[in-house]
């Protein structure tokens, strides 16, 4: 089930099936985040996405792993 846009916050991590995301910033309804596959390495690449699309893709908030 998708999350509400109001529940997405910078500094938190979210799960979307086989991938996880850490939200870095939210500026003018644009989410900047970093992604990593479950059981994989954290990607240094930053990705931008609209808040509505990001909220529709993620399923739940998760605890951010140590070191990210």
PDB file of C-alpha atoms in Angstrom:
ATOM      1  CA  UNK A   1       0.000   0.000   0.000  1.00  0.00           C
ATOM      2  CA  UNK A   2       1.485   3.383  -0.956  1.00  0.00           C
ATOM      3  CA  UNK A   3       2.366   5.910   1.721  1.00  0.00           C
ATOM      4  CA  UNK A   4       0.868   9.367   2.166  1.00  0.00           C
ATOM      5  CA  UNK A   5       2.934  12.261   0.848  1.00  0.00           C
ATOM      6  CA  UNK A   6       2.774  13.928   4.281  1.00  0.00           C
ATOM      7  CA  UNK A   7       4.514  10.911   5.872  1.00  0.00           C
ATOM      8  CA  UNK A   8       7.656  11.193   3.722  1.00  0.00           C
ATOM      9  CA  UNK A   9      10.405  13.042   5.627  1.00  0.00           C
ATOM     10  CA  UNK A  10      14.029  13.960   4.955  1.00  0.00           C
ATOM     11  CA  UNK A  11      16.558  11.839   6.850  1.00  0.00           C
ATOM     12  CA  UNK A  12      14.316   8.763   6.977  1.00  0.00           C
ATOM     13  CA  UNK A  13      14.552   5.470   5.086  1.00  0.00           C
ATOM     14  CA  UNK A  14      11.817   3.648   3.216  1.00  0.00           C
ATOM     15  CA  UNK A  15      11.304   0.231   1.618  1.00  0.00           C
ATOM     16  CA  UNK A  16       9.842  -0.388  -1.830  1.00  0.00           C
ATOM     17  CA  UNK A  17       9.968  -4.130  -2.334  1.00  0.00           C
ATOM     18  CA  UNK A  18      13.466  -5.142  -3.415  1.00  0.00           C
ATOM     19  CA  UNK A  19      14.985  -1.669  -2.959  1.00  0.00           C
ATOM     20  CA  UNK A  20      15.442   0.698  -0.036  1.00  0.00           C
ATOM     21  CA  UNK A  21      15.731   4.479  -0.133  1.00  0.00           C
ATOM     22  CA  UNK A  22      17.104   7.192   2.146  1.00  0.00           C
ATOM     23  CA  UNK A  23      15.504  10.605   1.649  1.00  0.00           C
ATOM     24  CA  UNK A  24      18.139  13.337   1.717  1.00  0.00           C
ATOM     25  CA  UNK A  25      16.012  16.411   1.047  1.00  0.00           C
ATOM     26  CA  UNK A  26      12.538  17.465  -0.020  1.00  0.00           C
ATOM     27  CA  UNK A  27      12.471  20.790  -1.851  1.00  0.00           C
ATOM     28  CA  UNK A  28       9.425  22.147  -3.677  1.00  0.00           C
ATOM     29  CA  UNK A  29       7.799  18.702  -3.872  1.00  0.00           C
ATOM     30  CA  UNK A  30      11.013  17.135  -5.264  1.00  0.00           C
ATOM     31  CA  UNK A  31      12.537  14.278  -3.241  1.00  0.00           C
ATOM     32  CA  UNK A  32      16.302  13.751  -3.466  1.00  0.00           C
ATOM     33  CA  UNK A  33      17.258  10.277  -2.275  1.00  0.00           C
ATOM     34  CA  UNK A  34      19.859   7.522  -2.404  1.00  0.00           C
ATOM     35  CA  UNK A  35      18.967   3.892  -3.088  1.00  0.00           C
ATOM     36  CA  UNK A  36      20.336   0.469  -2.270  1.00  0.00           C
ATOM     37  CA  UNK A  37      19.062  -3.057  -2.956  1.00  0.00           C
ATOM     38  CA  UNK A  38      18.117  -5.218   0.021  1.00  0.00           C
ATOM     39  CA  UNK A  39      21.291  -6.988   1.110  1.00  0.00           C
ATOM     40  CA  UNK A  40      23.389  -4.834  -1.244  1.00  0.00           C
ATOM     41  CA  UNK A  41      25.701  -1.858  -1.054  1.00  0.00           C
ATOM     42  CA  UNK A  42      24.559   1.727  -0.600  1.00  0.00           C
ATOM     43  CA  UNK A  43      24.721   3.766  -3.826  1.00  0.00           C
ATOM     44  CA  UNK A  44      26.444   7.167  -3.702  1.00  0.00           C
ATOM     45  CA  UNK A  45      24.263   8.419  -6.582  1.00  0.00           C
ATOM     46  CA  UNK A  46      21.544  10.935  -5.763  1.00  0.00           C
ATOM     47  CA  UNK A  47      18.215  10.581  -7.507  1.00  0.00           C
ATOM     48  CA  UNK A  48      15.416  13.155  -7.853  1.00  0.00           C
ATOM     49  CA  UNK A  49      11.739  12.253  -8.032  1.00  0.00           C
ATOM     50  CA  UNK A  50       8.430  14.001  -7.507  1.00  0.00           C
ATOM     51  CA  UNK A  51       7.005  13.597  -4.004  1.00  0.00           C
ATOM     52  CA  UNK A  52       3.749  12.093  -5.279  1.00  0.00           C
ATOM     53  CA  UNK A  53       5.561   9.439  -7.348  1.00  0.00           C
ATOM     54  CA  UNK A  54       7.994   8.653  -4.509  1.00  0.00           C
ATOM     55  CA  UNK A  55       5.158   8.213  -1.984  1.00  0.00           C
ATOM     56  CA  UNK A  56       3.336   5.935  -4.441  1.00  0.00           C
ATOM     57  CA  UNK A  57       6.442   3.749  -4.875  1.00  0.00           C
ATOM     58  CA  UNK A  58       7.427   3.196  -1.239  1.00  0.00           C
ATOM     59  CA  UNK A  59       5.531   0.858   1.057  1.00  0.00           C
ATOM     60  CA  UNK A  60       6.804   1.508   4.590  1.00  0.00           C
ATOM     61  CA  UNK A  61       9.318   3.393   6.704  1.00  0.00           C
ATOM     62  CA  UNK A  62      12.325   1.353   7.837  1.00  0.00           C
ATOM     63  CA  UNK A  63      15.218   1.942  10.220  1.00  0.00           C
ATOM     64  CA  UNK A  64      18.191   3.419   8.389  1.00  0.00           C
ATOM     65  CA  UNK A  65      21.265   1.159   8.492  1.00  0.00           C
ATOM     66  CA  UNK A  66      24.269   2.376  10.451  1.00  0.00           C
ATOM     67  CA  UNK A  67      26.796   4.328   8.445  1.00  0.00           C
ATOM     68  CA  UNK A  68      24.512   5.969   5.914  1.00  0.00           C
TER      69      UNK A  68
END
